[in-house]
mmCIF file with all atom_site columns, C-alpha atoms in Angstrom:
data_model
loop_
_atom_site.group_PDB
_atom_site.id
_atom_site.type_symbol
_atom_site.label_atom_id
_atom_site.label_alt_id
_atom_site.label_comp_id
_atom_site.label_asym_id
_atom_site.label_entity_id
_atom_site.label_seq_id
_atom_site.pdbx_PDB_ins_code
_atom_site.Cartn_x
_atom_site.Cartn_y
_atom_site.Cartn_z
_atom_site.occupancy
_atom_site.B_iso_or_equiv
_atom_site.pdbx_formal_charge
_atom_site.auth_seq_id
_atom_site.auth_comp_id
_atom_site.auth_asym_id
_atom_site.auth_atom_id
_atom_site.pdbx_PDB_model_num
ATOM 1   C CA . MET T 1 1   ? 9.919   -9.770  77.518 1.00 0.00 ? 1   MET T CA 1
ATOM 2   C CA . SER T 1 2   ? 8.180   -6.398  77.149 1.00 0.00 ? 2   SER T CA 1
ATOM 3   C CA . ASP T 1 3   ? 4.655   -5.353  75.770 1.00 0.00 ? 3   ASP T CA 1
ATOM 4   C CA . ALA T 1 4   ? 6.538   -3.554  72.954 1.00 0.00 ? 4   ALA T CA 1
ATOM 5   C CA . SER T 1 5   ? 7.882   -6.752  71.758 1.00 0.00 ? 5   SER T CA 1
ATOM 6   C CA . PHE T 1 6   ? 4.488   -8.623  70.941 1.00 0.00 ? 6   PHE T CA 1
ATOM 7   C CA . PRO T 1 7   ? 3.485   -9.440  67.802 1.00 0.00 ? 7   PRO T CA 1
ATOM 8   C CA . ALA T 1 8   ? 0.860   -7.031  66.144 1.00 0.00 ? 8   ALA T CA 1
ATOM 9   C CA . ILE T 1 9   ? -2.746  -8.419  65.011 1.00 0.00 ? 9   ILE T CA 1
ATOM 10  C CA . PRO T 1 10  ? -3.533  -8.093  61.200 1.00 0.00 ? 10  PRO T CA 1
ATOM 11  C CA . ALA T 1 11  ? -6.142  -5.409  61.093 1.00 0.00 ? 11  ALA T CA 1
ATOM 12  C CA . PRO T 1 12  ? -8.569  -7.471  59.337 1.00 0.00 ? 12  PRO T CA 1
ATOM 13  C CA . LEU T 1 13  ? -8.736  -9.897  62.128 1.00 0.00 ? 13  LEU T CA 1
ATOM 14  C CA . VAL T 1 14  ? -8.845  -7.919  64.942 1.00 0.00 ? 14  VAL T CA 1
ATOM 15  C CA . PRO T 1 15  ? -12.660 -7.730  65.856 1.00 0.00 ? 15  PRO T CA 1
ATOM 16  C CA . VAL T 1 16  ? -12.822 -11.767 65.888 1.00 0.00 ? 16  VAL T CA 1
ATOM 17  C CA . GLN T 1 17  ? -10.230 -12.156 68.281 1.00 0.00 ? 17  GLN T CA 1
ATOM 18  C CA . PRO T 1 18  ? -10.898 -13.362 72.053 1.00 0.00 ? 18  PRO T CA 1
ATOM 19  C CA . PRO T 1 19  ? -9.790  -10.845 75.022 1.00 0.00 ? 19  PRO T CA 1
ATOM 20  C CA . HIS T 1 20  ? -6.002  -11.564 76.464 1.00 0.00 ? 20  HIS T CA 1
ATOM 21  C CA . ASP T 1 21  ? -7.958  -12.703 79.495 1.00 0.00 ? 21  ASP T CA 1
ATOM 22  C CA . CYS T 1 22  ? -10.344 -14.953 77.753 1.00 0.00 ? 22  CYS T CA 1
ATOM 23  C CA . PRO T 1 23  ? -12.829 -16.677 80.300 1.00 0.00 ? 23  PRO T CA 1
ATOM 24  C CA . LEU T 1 24  ? -14.324 -19.502 78.088 1.00 0.00 ? 24  LEU T CA 1
ATOM 25  C CA . CYS T 1 25  ? -12.568 -22.329 79.030 1.00 0.00 ? 25  CYS T CA 1
ATOM 26  C CA . PRO T 1 26  ? -12.162 -22.614 82.537 1.00 0.00 ? 26  PRO T CA 1
ATOM 27  C CA . ARG T 1 27  ? -9.572  -25.195 82.655 1.00 0.00 ? 27  ARG T CA 1
ATOM 28  C CA . LEU T 1 28  ? -7.424  -23.300 80.175 1.00 0.00 ? 28  LEU T CA 1
ATOM 29  C CA . VAL T 1 29  ? -7.999  -20.010 82.351 1.00 0.00 ? 29  VAL T CA 1
ATOM 30  C CA . GLU T 1 30  ? -6.389  -22.120 85.086 1.00 0.00 ? 30  GLU T CA 1
ATOM 31  C CA . VAL T 1 31  ? -3.407  -22.894 83.168 1.00 0.00 ? 31  VAL T CA 1
ATOM 32  C CA . ARG T 1 32  ? -2.921  -19.678 81.712 1.00 0.00 ? 32  ARG T CA 1
ATOM 33  C CA . HIS T 1 33  ? -3.122  -18.236 85.394 1.00 0.00 ? 33  HIS T CA 1
ATOM 34  C CA . ALA T 1 34  ? -0.826  -20.873 86.804 1.00 0.00 ? 34  ALA T CA 1
ATOM 35  C CA . VAL T 1 35  ? 2.206   -19.847 83.957 1.00 0.00 ? 35  VAL T CA 1
ATOM 36  C CA . ALA T 1 36  ? 1.653   -16.509 84.604 1.00 0.00 ? 36  ALA T CA 1
ATOM 37  C CA . ALA T 1 37  ? 2.248   -16.749 88.148 1.00 0.00 ? 37  ALA T CA 1
ATOM 38  C CA . GLU T 1 38  ? 5.655   -18.466 87.070 1.00 0.00 ? 38  GLU T CA 1
ATOM 39  C CA . TYR T 1 39  ? 6.535   -16.301 84.125 1.00 0.00 ? 39  TYR T CA 1
ATOM 40  C CA . PRO T 1 40  ? 4.820   -13.161 84.486 1.00 0.00 ? 40  PRO T CA 1
ATOM 41  C CA . GLY T 1 41  ? 6.556   -11.842 81.522 1.00 0.00 ? 41  GLY T CA 1
ATOM 42  C CA . TRP T 1 42  ? 5.544   -14.167 78.844 1.00 0.00 ? 42  TRP T CA 1
ATOM 43  C CA . TRP T 1 43  ? 2.551   -13.512 76.516 1.00 0.00 ? 43  TRP T CA 1
ATOM 44  C CA . ASN T 1 44  ? -0.133  -15.777 78.575 1.00 0.00 ? 44  ASN T CA 1
ATOM 45  C CA . GLY T 1 45  ? -2.814  -15.527 76.899 1.00 0.00 ? 45  GLY T CA 1
ATOM 46  C CA . PRO T 1 46  ? -4.654  -16.554 73.183 1.00 0.00 ? 46  PRO T CA 1
ATOM 47  C CA . VAL T 1 47  ? -2.356  -16.224 70.601 1.00 0.00 ? 47  VAL T CA 1
ATOM 48  C CA . PRO T 1 48  ? -3.269  -14.078 67.554 1.00 0.00 ? 48  PRO T CA 1
ATOM 49  C CA . PRO T 1 49  ? -3.013  -15.216 63.871 1.00 0.00 ? 49  PRO T CA 1
ATOM 50  C CA . PHE T 1 50  ? 0.251   -14.023 62.475 1.00 0.00 ? 50  PHE T CA 1
ATOM 51  C CA . GLY T 1 51  ? 1.133   -13.374 58.740 1.00 0.00 ? 51  GLY T CA 1
ATOM 52  C CA . ASP T 1 52  ? -0.365  -11.587 55.566 1.00 0.00 ? 52  ASP T CA 1
ATOM 53  C CA . ALA T 1 53  ? -3.738  -9.861  56.361 1.00 0.00 ? 53  ALA T CA 1
ATOM 54  C CA . ASP T 1 54  ? -4.761  -10.381 52.775 1.00 0.00 ? 54  ASP T CA 1
ATOM 55  C CA . PRO T 1 55  ? -3.605  -14.186 52.374 1.00 0.00 ? 55  PRO T CA 1
ATOM 56  C CA . TRP T 1 56  ? -4.462  -16.684 49.814 1.00 0.00 ? 56  TRP T CA 1
ATOM 57  C CA . LEU T 1 57  ? -3.322  -19.620 52.323 1.00 0.00 ? 57  LEU T CA 1
ATOM 58  C CA . ALA T 1 58  ? -4.090  -20.186 55.787 1.00 0.00 ? 58  ALA T CA 1
ATOM 59  C CA . ILE T 1 59  ? -2.112  -22.453 57.807 1.00 0.00 ? 59  ILE T CA 1
ATOM 60  C CA . VAL T 1 60  ? -3.886  -23.848 60.921 1.00 0.00 ? 60  VAL T CA 1
ATOM 61  C CA . GLY T 1 61  ? -1.870  -25.401 63.981 1.00 0.00 ? 61  GLY T CA 1
ATOM 62  C CA . LEU T 1 62  ? -3.115  -27.131 66.790 1.00 0.00 ? 62  LEU T CA 1
ATOM 63  C CA . ALA T 1 63  ? -2.420  -24.765 69.736 1.00 0.00 ? 63  ALA T CA 1
ATOM 64  C CA . PRO T 1 64  ? -0.301  -22.891 71.296 1.00 0.00 ? 64  PRO T CA 1
ATOM 65  C CA . GLY T 1 65  ? 3.165   -24.569 73.137 1.00 0.00 ? 65  GLY T CA 1
ATOM 66  C CA . LYS T 1 66  ? 3.910   -23.690 76.409 1.00 0.00 ? 66  LYS T CA 1
ATOM 67  C CA . HIS T 1 67  ? 7.872   -22.604 75.447 1.00 0.00 ? 67  HIS T CA 1
ATOM 68  C CA . GLY T 1 68  ? 6.744   -21.408 72.104 1.00 0.00 ? 68  GLY T CA 1
ATOM 69  C CA . ALA T 1 69  ? 3.748   -19.344 71.369 1.00 0.00 ? 69  ALA T CA 1
ATOM 70  C CA . HIS T 1 70  ? 2.294   -19.427 74.947 1.00 0.00 ? 70  HIS T CA 1
ATOM 71  C CA . ARG T 1 71  ? 5.462   -17.663 75.644 1.00 0.00 ? 71  ARG T CA 1
ATOM 72  C CA . THR T 1 72  ? 6.417   -15.449 72.695 1.00 0.00 ? 72  THR T CA 1
ATOM 73  C CA . GLY T 1 73  ? 2.804   -14.320 71.529 1.00 0.00 ? 73  GLY T CA 1
ATOM 74  C CA . ARG T 1 74  ? 3.583   -15.412 67.801 1.00 0.00 ? 74  ARG T CA 1
ATOM 75  C CA . PRO T 1 75  ? 2.672   -18.776 66.186 1.00 0.00 ? 75  PRO T CA 1
ATOM 76  C CA . PHE T 1 76  ? 5.642   -21.695 66.374 1.00 0.00 ? 76  PHE T CA 1
ATOM 77  C CA . THR T 1 77  ? 7.889   -18.981 67.707 1.00 0.00 ? 77  THR T CA 1
ATOM 78  C CA . GLY T 1 78  ? 10.183  -20.240 70.223 1.00 0.00 ? 78  GLY T CA 1
ATOM 79  C CA . ASP T 1 79  ? 9.776   -24.212 69.909 1.00 0.00 ? 79  ASP T CA 1
ATOM 80  C CA . GLY T 1 80  ? 11.069  -27.180 68.204 1.00 0.00 ? 80  GLY T CA 1
ATOM 81  C CA . ALA T 1 81  ? 8.471   -26.743 65.219 1.00 0.00 ? 81  ALA T CA 1
ATOM 82  C CA . GLY T 1 82  ? 9.205   -23.379 64.276 1.00 0.00 ? 82  GLY T CA 1
ATOM 83  C CA . PRO T 1 83  ? 12.477  -23.611 62.442 1.00 0.00 ? 83  PRO T CA 1
ATOM 84  C CA . LEU T 1 84  ? 10.835  -26.426 59.730 1.00 0.00 ? 84  LEU T CA 1
ATOM 85  C CA . LEU T 1 85  ? 7.415   -24.253 59.441 1.00 0.00 ? 85  LEU T CA 1
ATOM 86  C CA . TYR T 1 86  ? 9.574   -21.256 58.771 1.00 0.00 ? 86  TYR T CA 1
ATOM 87  C CA . GLY T 1 87  ? 11.898  -22.182 57.096 1.00 0.00 ? 87  GLY T CA 1
ATOM 88  C CA . THR T 1 88  ? 9.540   -24.208 54.355 1.00 0.00 ? 88  THR T CA 1
ATOM 89  C CA . LEU T 1 89  ? 7.847   -21.042 54.115 1.00 0.00 ? 89  LEU T CA 1
ATOM 90  C CA . ALA T 1 90  ? 10.711  -19.020 53.302 1.00 0.00 ? 90  ALA T CA 1
ATOM 91  C CA . ARG T 1 91  ? 11.774  -21.751 50.564 1.00 0.00 ? 91  ARG T CA 1
ATOM 92  C CA . PHE T 1 92  ? 8.558   -21.373 48.587 1.00 0.00 ? 92  PHE T CA 1
ATOM 93  C CA . GLY T 1 93  ? 8.790   -17.649 49.001 1.00 0.00 ? 93  GLY T CA 1
ATOM 94  C CA . LEU T 1 94  ? 6.215   -16.965 51.503 1.00 0.00 ? 94  LEU T CA 1
ATOM 95  C CA . ALA T 1 95  ? 8.236   -15.783 54.264 1.00 0.00 ? 95  ALA T CA 1
ATOM 96  C CA . GLU T 1 96  ? 11.116  -13.055 54.344 1.00 0.00 ? 96  GLU T CA 1
ATOM 97  C CA . GLY T 1 97  ? 13.822  -12.430 56.804 1.00 0.00 ? 97  GLY T CA 1
ATOM 98  C CA . ASN T 1 98  ? 15.669  -14.434 58.975 1.00 0.00 ? 98  ASN T CA 1
ATOM 99  C CA . PHE T 1 99  ? 13.765  -16.614 61.351 1.00 0.00 ? 99  PHE T CA 1
ATOM 100 C CA . ASP T 1 100 ? 15.814  -16.474 64.833 1.00 0.00 ? 100 ASP T CA 1
ATOM 101 C CA . ALA T 1 101 ? 12.744  -17.547 67.291 1.00 0.00 ? 101 ALA T CA 1
ATOM 102 C CA . ARG T 1 102 ? 12.138  -14.172 68.217 1.00 0.00 ? 102 ARG T CA 1
ATOM 103 C CA . VAL T 1 103 ? 9.132   -11.983 67.741 1.00 0.00 ? 103 VAL T CA 1
ATOM 104 C CA . ASP T 1 104 ? 11.575  -9.266  66.898 1.00 0.00 ? 104 ASP T CA 1
ATOM 105 C CA . ASP T 1 105 ? 13.511  -11.178 64.067 1.00 0.00 ? 105 ASP T CA 1
ATOM 106 C CA . GLY T 1 106 ? 11.647  -9.193  61.768 1.00 0.00 ? 106 GLY T CA 1
ATOM 107 C CA . VAL T 1 107 ? 10.021  -12.025 59.826 1.00 0.00 ? 107 VAL T CA 1
ATOM 108 C CA . THR T 1 108 ? 7.109   -11.136 57.539 1.00 0.00 ? 108 THR T CA 1
ATOM 109 C CA . LEU T 1 109 ? 5.021   -13.752 55.662 1.00 0.00 ? 109 LEU T CA 1
ATOM 110 C CA . ASN T 1 110 ? 3.484   -13.038 52.024 1.00 0.00 ? 110 ASN T CA 1
ATOM 111 C CA . GLY T 1 111 ? 0.386   -14.304 51.113 1.00 0.00 ? 111 GLY T CA 1
ATOM 112 C CA . ALA T 1 112 ? 0.122   -16.683 54.290 1.00 0.00 ? 112 ALA T CA 1
ATOM 113 C CA . VAL T 1 113 ? -1.354  -16.612 57.764 1.00 0.00 ? 113 VAL T CA 1
ATOM 114 C CA . ILE T 1 114 ? -0.967  -18.798 60.774 1.00 0.00 ? 114 ILE T CA 1
ATOM 115 C CA . LEU T 1 115 ? -3.859  -19.724 63.066 1.00 0.00 ? 115 LEU T CA 1
ATOM 116 C CA . ASN T 1 116 ? -4.428  -22.053 65.479 1.00 0.00 ? 116 ASN T CA 1
ATOM 117 C CA . ALA T 1 117 ? -7.571  -24.219 66.260 1.00 0.00 ? 117 ALA T CA 1
ATOM 118 C CA . VAL T 1 118 ? -7.097  -23.552 69.908 1.00 0.00 ? 118 VAL T CA 1
ATOM 119 C CA . LYS T 1 119 ? -5.732  -20.350 70.933 1.00 0.00 ? 119 LYS T CA 1
ATOM 120 C CA . CYS T 1 120 ? -4.749  -20.895 74.348 1.00 0.00 ? 120 CYS T CA 1
ATOM 121 C CA . LEU T 1 121 ? -2.360  -23.425 76.081 1.00 0.00 ? 121 LEU T CA 1
ATOM 122 C CA . PRO T 1 122 ? -3.604  -26.720 76.733 1.00 0.00 ? 122 PRO T CA 1
ATOM 123 C CA . PRO T 1 123 ? -2.284  -29.253 79.308 1.00 0.00 ? 123 PRO T CA 1
ATOM 124 C CA . GLU T 1 124 ? 0.000   -31.581 77.346 1.00 0.00 ? 124 GLU T CA 1
ATOM 125 C CA . ASN T 1 125 ? -1.143  -30.109 74.140 1.00 0.00 ? 125 ASN T CA 1
ATOM 126 C CA . LYS T 1 126 ? -4.384  -32.000 74.212 1.00 0.00 ? 126 LYS T CA 1
ATOM 127 C CA . PRO T 1 127 ? -7.261  -29.519 74.321 1.00 0.00 ? 127 PRO T CA 1
ATOM 128 C CA . THR T 1 128 ? -11.030 -31.192 74.778 1.00 0.00 ? 128 THR T CA 1
ATOM 129 C CA . PRO T 1 129 ? -13.510 -31.726 72.631 1.00 0.00 ? 129 PRO T CA 1
ATOM 130 C CA . ASP T 1 130 ? -15.302 -28.661 74.412 1.00 0.00 ? 130 ASP T CA 1
ATOM 131 C CA . GLU T 1 131 ? -12.211 -26.655 74.336 1.00 0.00 ? 131 GLU T CA 1
ATOM 132 C CA . ILE T 1 132 ? -12.043 -27.168 70.588 1.00 0.00 ? 132 ILE T CA 1
ATOM 133 C CA . ARG T 1 133 ? -15.752 -26.431 69.875 1.00 0.00 ? 133 ARG T CA 1
ATOM 134 C CA . THR T 1 134 ? -15.770 -23.459 71.910 1.00 0.00 ? 134 THR T CA 1
ATOM 135 C CA . CYS T 1 135 ? -12.541 -21.984 70.159 1.00 0.00 ? 135 CYS T CA 1
ATOM 136 C CA . ARG T 1 136 ? -13.905 -22.632 66.469 1.00 0.00 ? 136 ARG T CA 1
ATOM 137 C CA . THR T 1 137 ? -16.250 -19.663 66.753 1.00 0.00 ? 137 THR T CA 1
ATOM 138 C CA . PHE T 1 138 ? -12.833 -17.690 66.451 1.00 0.00 ? 138 PHE T CA 1
ATOM 139 C CA . LEU T 1 139 ? -11.424 -19.909 63.629 1.00 0.00 ? 139 LEU T CA 1
ATOM 140 C CA . GLU T 1 140 ? -14.694 -19.651 61.638 1.00 0.00 ? 140 GLU T CA 1
ATOM 141 C CA . GLN T 1 141 ? -14.828 -16.114 61.532 1.00 0.00 ? 141 GLN T CA 1
ATOM 142 C CA . GLU T 1 142 ? -10.762 -15.732 60.724 1.00 0.00 ? 142 GLU T CA 1
ATOM 143 C CA . LEU T 1 143 ? -11.338 -17.873 57.794 1.00 0.00 ? 143 LEU T CA 1
ATOM 144 C CA . ALA T 1 144 ? -14.638 -15.908 56.753 1.00 0.00 ? 144 ALA T CA 1
ATOM 145 C CA . ALA T 1 145 ? -12.609 -12.821 57.140 1.00 0.00 ? 145 ALA T CA 1
ATOM 146 C CA . LEU T 1 146 ? -9.972  -13.936 54.395 1.00 0.00 ? 146 LEU T CA 1
ATOM 147 C CA . PRO T 1 147 ? -11.607 -13.239 51.002 1.00 0.00 ? 147 PRO T CA 1
ATOM 148 C CA . ARG T 1 148 ? -8.782  -14.478 48.927 1.00 0.00 ? 148 ARG T CA 1
ATOM 149 C CA . LEU T 1 149 ? -8.443  -17.623 51.008 1.00 0.00 ? 149 LEU T CA 1
ATOM 150 C CA . SER T 1 150 ? -8.418  -20.358 48.568 1.00 0.00 ? 150 SER T CA 1
ATOM 151 C CA . VAL T 1 151 ? -6.353  -23.068 50.401 1.00 0.00 ? 151 VAL T CA 1
ATOM 152 C CA . VAL T 1 152 ? -5.916  -24.291 54.053 1.00 0.00 ? 152 VAL T CA 1
ATOM 153 C CA . ILE T 1 153 ? -2.801  -26.330 55.380 1.00 0.00 ? 153 ILE T CA 1
ATOM 154 C CA . ALA T 1 154 ? -4.296  -28.149 58.534 1.00 0.00 ? 154 ALA T CA 1
ATOM 155 C CA . LEU T 1 155 ? -1.418  -29.387 60.533 1.00 0.00 ? 155 LEU T CA 1
ATOM 156 C CA . GLY T 1 156 ? -2.462  -32.540 62.338 1.00 0.00 ? 156 GLY T CA 1
ATOM 157 C CA . GLU T 1 157 ? -5.960  -34.483 62.669 1.00 0.00 ? 157 GLU T CA 1
ATOM 158 C CA . ILE T 1 158 ? -7.251  -32.090 65.439 1.00 0.00 ? 158 ILE T CA 1
ATOM 159 C CA . ALA T 1 159 ? -6.963  -28.836 63.232 1.00 0.00 ? 159 ALA T CA 1
ATOM 160 C CA . HIS T 1 160 ? -8.010  -30.957 60.307 1.00 0.00 ? 160 HIS T CA 1
ATOM 161 C CA . ARG T 1 161 ? -11.414 -31.970 61.970 1.00 0.00 ? 161 ARG T CA 1
ATOM 162 C CA . SER T 1 162 ? -11.719 -28.324 63.266 1.00 0.00 ? 162 SER T CA 1
ATOM 163 C CA . VAL T 1 163 ? -10.998 -26.391 60.008 1.00 0.00 ? 163 VAL T CA 1
ATOM 164 C CA . ILE T 1 164 ? -13.501 -29.056 58.123 1.00 0.00 ? 164 ILE T CA 1
ATOM 165 C CA . LYS T 1 165 ? -16.030 -28.158 60.314 1.00 0.00 ? 165 LYS T CA 1
ATOM 166 C CA . ALA T 1 166 ? -15.374 -24.607 60.316 1.00 0.00 ? 166 ALA T CA 1
ATOM 167 C CA . LEU T 1 167 ? -16.065 -24.429 56.661 1.00 0.00 ? 167 LEU T CA 1
ATOM 168 C CA . GLY T 1 168 ? -18.832 -26.103 57.097 1.00 0.00 ? 168 GLY T CA 1
ATOM 169 C CA . GLY T 1 169 ? -17.688 -29.575 56.029 1.00 0.00 ? 169 GLY T CA 1
ATOM 170 C CA . ARG T 1 170 ? -18.870 -33.411 57.248 1.00 0.00 ? 170 ARG T CA 1
ATOM 171 C CA . LEU T 1 171 ? -15.853 -35.042 58.914 1.00 0.00 ? 171 LEU T CA 1
ATOM 172 C CA . PRO T 1 172 ? -16.961 -38.502 57.463 1.00 0.00 ? 172 PRO T CA 1
ATOM 173 C CA . LYS T 1 173 ? -16.497 -37.481 54.026 1.00 0.00 ? 173 LYS T CA 1
ATOM 174 C CA . ALA T 1 174 ? -12.961 -35.946 54.993 1.00 0.00 ? 174 ALA T CA 1
ATOM 175 C CA . ARG T 1 175 ? -10.866 -38.026 56.675 1.00 0.00 ? 175 ARG T CA 1
ATOM 176 C CA . PHE T 1 176 ? -7.383  -37.026 57.604 1.00 0.00 ? 176 PHE T CA 1
ATOM 177 C CA . ALA T 1 177 ? -3.988  -37.983 55.877 1.00 0.00 ? 177 ALA T CA 1
ATOM 178 C CA . HIS T 1 178 ? -0.959  -36.886 55.085 1.00 0.00 ? 178 HIS T CA 1
ATOM 179 C CA . LEU T 1 179 ? -1.298  -34.677 51.568 1.00 0.00 ? 179 LEU T CA 1
ATOM 180 C CA . ALA T 1 180 ? -5.229  -35.363 51.606 1.00 0.00 ? 180 ALA T CA 1
ATOM 181 C CA . GLU T 1 181 ? -6.846  -32.992 49.602 1.00 0.00 ? 181 GLU T CA 1
ATOM 182 C CA . HIS T 1 182 ? -10.680 -31.921 50.472 1.00 0.00 ? 182 HIS T CA 1
ATOM 183 C CA . ARG T 1 183 ? -12.855 -29.832 48.354 1.00 0.00 ? 183 ARG T CA 1
ATOM 184 C CA . LEU T 1 184 ? -16.018 -29.027 50.446 1.00 0.00 ? 184 LEU T CA 1
ATOM 185 C CA . PRO T 1 185 ? -19.806 -28.821 49.073 1.00 0.00 ? 185 PRO T CA 1
ATOM 186 C CA . GLY T 1 186 ? -20.761 -25.055 47.825 1.00 0.00 ? 186 GLY T CA 1
ATOM 187 C CA . GLY T 1 187 ? -16.890 -24.258 47.306 1.00 0.00 ? 187 GLY T CA 1
ATOM 188 C CA . GLY T 1 188 ? -14.379 -22.297 49.293 1.00 0.00 ? 188 GLY T CA 1
ATOM 189 C CA . PRO T 1 189 ? -10.817 -22.824 49.820 1.00 0.00 ? 189 PRO T CA 1
ATOM 190 C CA . VAL T 1 190 ? -9.384  -26.588 49.568 1.00 0.00 ? 190 VAL T CA 1
ATOM 191 C CA . VAL T 1 191 ? -7.994  -27.889 52.728 1.00 0.00 ? 191 VAL T CA 1
ATOM 192 C CA . LEU T 1 192 ? -4.759  -29.573 52.365 1.00 0.00 ? 192 LEU T CA 1
ATOM 193 C CA . ASP T 1 193 ? -3.955  -31.803 55.265 1.00 0.00 ? 193 ASP T CA 1
ATOM 194 C CA . SER T 1 194 ? 0.031   -32.563 56.449 1.00 0.00 ? 194 SER T CA 1
ATOM 195 C CA . TYR T 1 195 ? 1.307   -34.063 59.888 1.00 0.00 ? 195 TYR T CA 1
ATOM 196 C CA . HIS T 1 196 ? 2.155   -31.849 62.272 1.00 0.00 ? 196 HIS T CA 1
ATOM 197 C CA . CYS T 1 197 ? 5.432   -30.162 62.174 1.00 0.00 ? 197 CYS T CA 1
ATOM 198 C CA . SER T 1 198 ? 5.913   -30.825 65.864 1.00 0.00 ? 198 SER T CA 1
ATOM 199 C CA . ARG T 1 199 ? 9.447   -31.764 67.152 1.00 0.00 ? 199 ARG T CA 1
ATOM 200 C CA . TYR T 1 200 ? 8.134   -35.314 68.036 1.00 0.00 ? 200 TYR T CA 1
ATOM 201 C CA . ASN T 1 201 ? 7.238   -36.360 64.457 1.00 0.00 ? 201 ASN T CA 1
ATOM 202 C CA . GLN T 1 202 ? 10.236  -34.759 63.114 1.00 0.00 ? 202 GLN T CA 1
ATOM 203 C CA . ASN T 1 203 ? 12.393  -36.847 65.702 1.00 0.00 ? 203 ASN T CA 1
ATOM 204 C CA . THR T 1 204 ? 10.466  -40.246 64.798 1.00 0.00 ? 204 THR T CA 1
ATOM 205 C CA . GLY T 1 205 ? 10.548  -39.664 61.213 1.00 0.00 ? 205 GLY T CA 1
ATOM 206 C CA . ARG T 1 206 ? 6.868   -39.539 60.817 1.00 0.00 ? 206 ARG T CA 1
ATOM 207 C CA . LEU T 1 207 ? 7.178   -36.020 59.124 1.00 0.00 ? 207 LEU T CA 1
ATOM 208 C CA . THR T 1 208 ? 10.615  -35.141 57.136 1.00 0.00 ? 208 THR T CA 1
ATOM 209 C CA . PRO T 1 209 ? 11.322  -31.869 55.554 1.00 0.00 ? 209 PRO T CA 1
ATOM 210 C CA . ALA T 1 210 ? 10.884  -33.508 52.074 1.00 0.00 ? 210 ALA T CA 1
ATOM 211 C CA . MET T 1 211 ? 7.390   -34.587 53.225 1.00 0.00 ? 211 MET T CA 1
ATOM 212 C CA . PHE T 1 212 ? 6.751   -31.258 54.326 1.00 0.00 ? 212 PHE T CA 1
ATOM 213 C CA . GLU T 1 213 ? 7.937   -29.607 51.324 1.00 0.00 ? 213 GLU T CA 1
ATOM 214 C CA . ALA T 1 214 ? 5.732   -31.382 49.383 1.00 0.00 ? 214 ALA T CA 1
ATOM 215 C CA . VAL T 1 215 ? 2.454   -30.070 50.893 1.00 0.00 ? 215 VAL T CA 1
ATOM 216 C CA . PHE T 1 216 ? 3.640   -26.440 50.228 1.00 0.00 ? 216 PHE T CA 1
ATOM 217 C CA . GLU T 1 217 ? 4.545   -27.662 46.719 1.00 0.00 ? 217 GLU T CA 1
ATOM 218 C CA . ARG T 1 218 ? 1.031   -28.850 46.385 1.00 0.00 ? 218 ARG T CA 1
ATOM 219 C CA . ALA T 1 219 ? -0.433  -25.736 47.855 1.00 0.00 ? 219 ALA T CA 1
ATOM 220 C CA . LEU T 1 220 ? 1.080   -23.566 45.359 1.00 0.00 ? 220 LEU T CA 1
ATOM 221 C CA . ALA T 1 221 ? -0.082  -25.894 42.785 1.00 0.00 ? 221 ALA T CA 1
ATOM 222 C CA . LEU T 1 222 ? -3.545  -25.907 44.029 1.00 0.00 ? 222 LEU T CA 1
ATOM 223 C CA . ARG T 1 223 ? -3.499  -22.207 43.996 1.00 0.00 ? 223 ARG T CA 1
ATOM 224 C CA . GLY T 1 224 ? -3.673  -22.214 40.544 1.00 0.00 ? 224 GLY T CA 1
#
C-alpha cells in the first residue's frame, strides 16, 4: 500500500493529532515497531479520525485492530467490525459510497466522524489504563474541536469511560449499558452507549444488526 492511498485527516482536527511516530506509550511503540518490521507497507501509526469535518455525530471506538485500521489507516476498515458499522451508517444516510474495506473505496461520511479512544494498536486489543489516559488528551481536543457536536456514540465500555471523562463527566453517575443515554452537567453532547460492533460480539449474538440500528435511530432522534 502506497502512502498516497492513506486517508487524509479532516482539516479542523489536524492540530490535535499525535505524530506518526508518537513516543508517548512505550509498550505501544514496541508493538508498532514490531508490526512495521513484519509489514513495512502498513499504516503502522496512530490512526486519525475519518469523516465529516464538521459533524453533529461522533462515533468513538476502542482502538485500531491489527488487520483493520492499523493496517489501512482508516477506522474500522479491513476487519470484521467495519461492514456492520459502515453499512449501518449508510442505512441512516450518514455515509455515501460502497464500503469495500479499502481506504480508496470512495466512502464518505455525512454529519458523522469516527474516532478512537486509543489511537495506536494495543496488544490483544487491551490498552492499559495509563495508555487510555495518555491518549485521552487527543480525544478531549478532538471532541472540543467540533462545534456542532450533539451526540457521541461510545462503542463499548472502554470507549464509554474515556468519552465520559473527556467530556468532564463522572463515571459513577454514568454507567455503561447498551442504549444508555448520558446527559452531562454543563450541557454538551449526549453520550449514547452501544456494545462494540466487533466480529466477536456479532458472532456471539451480544450485538445484532437490529440492536445496532436502534442506537443510530436514537442518535438521530436525539439530534432533534
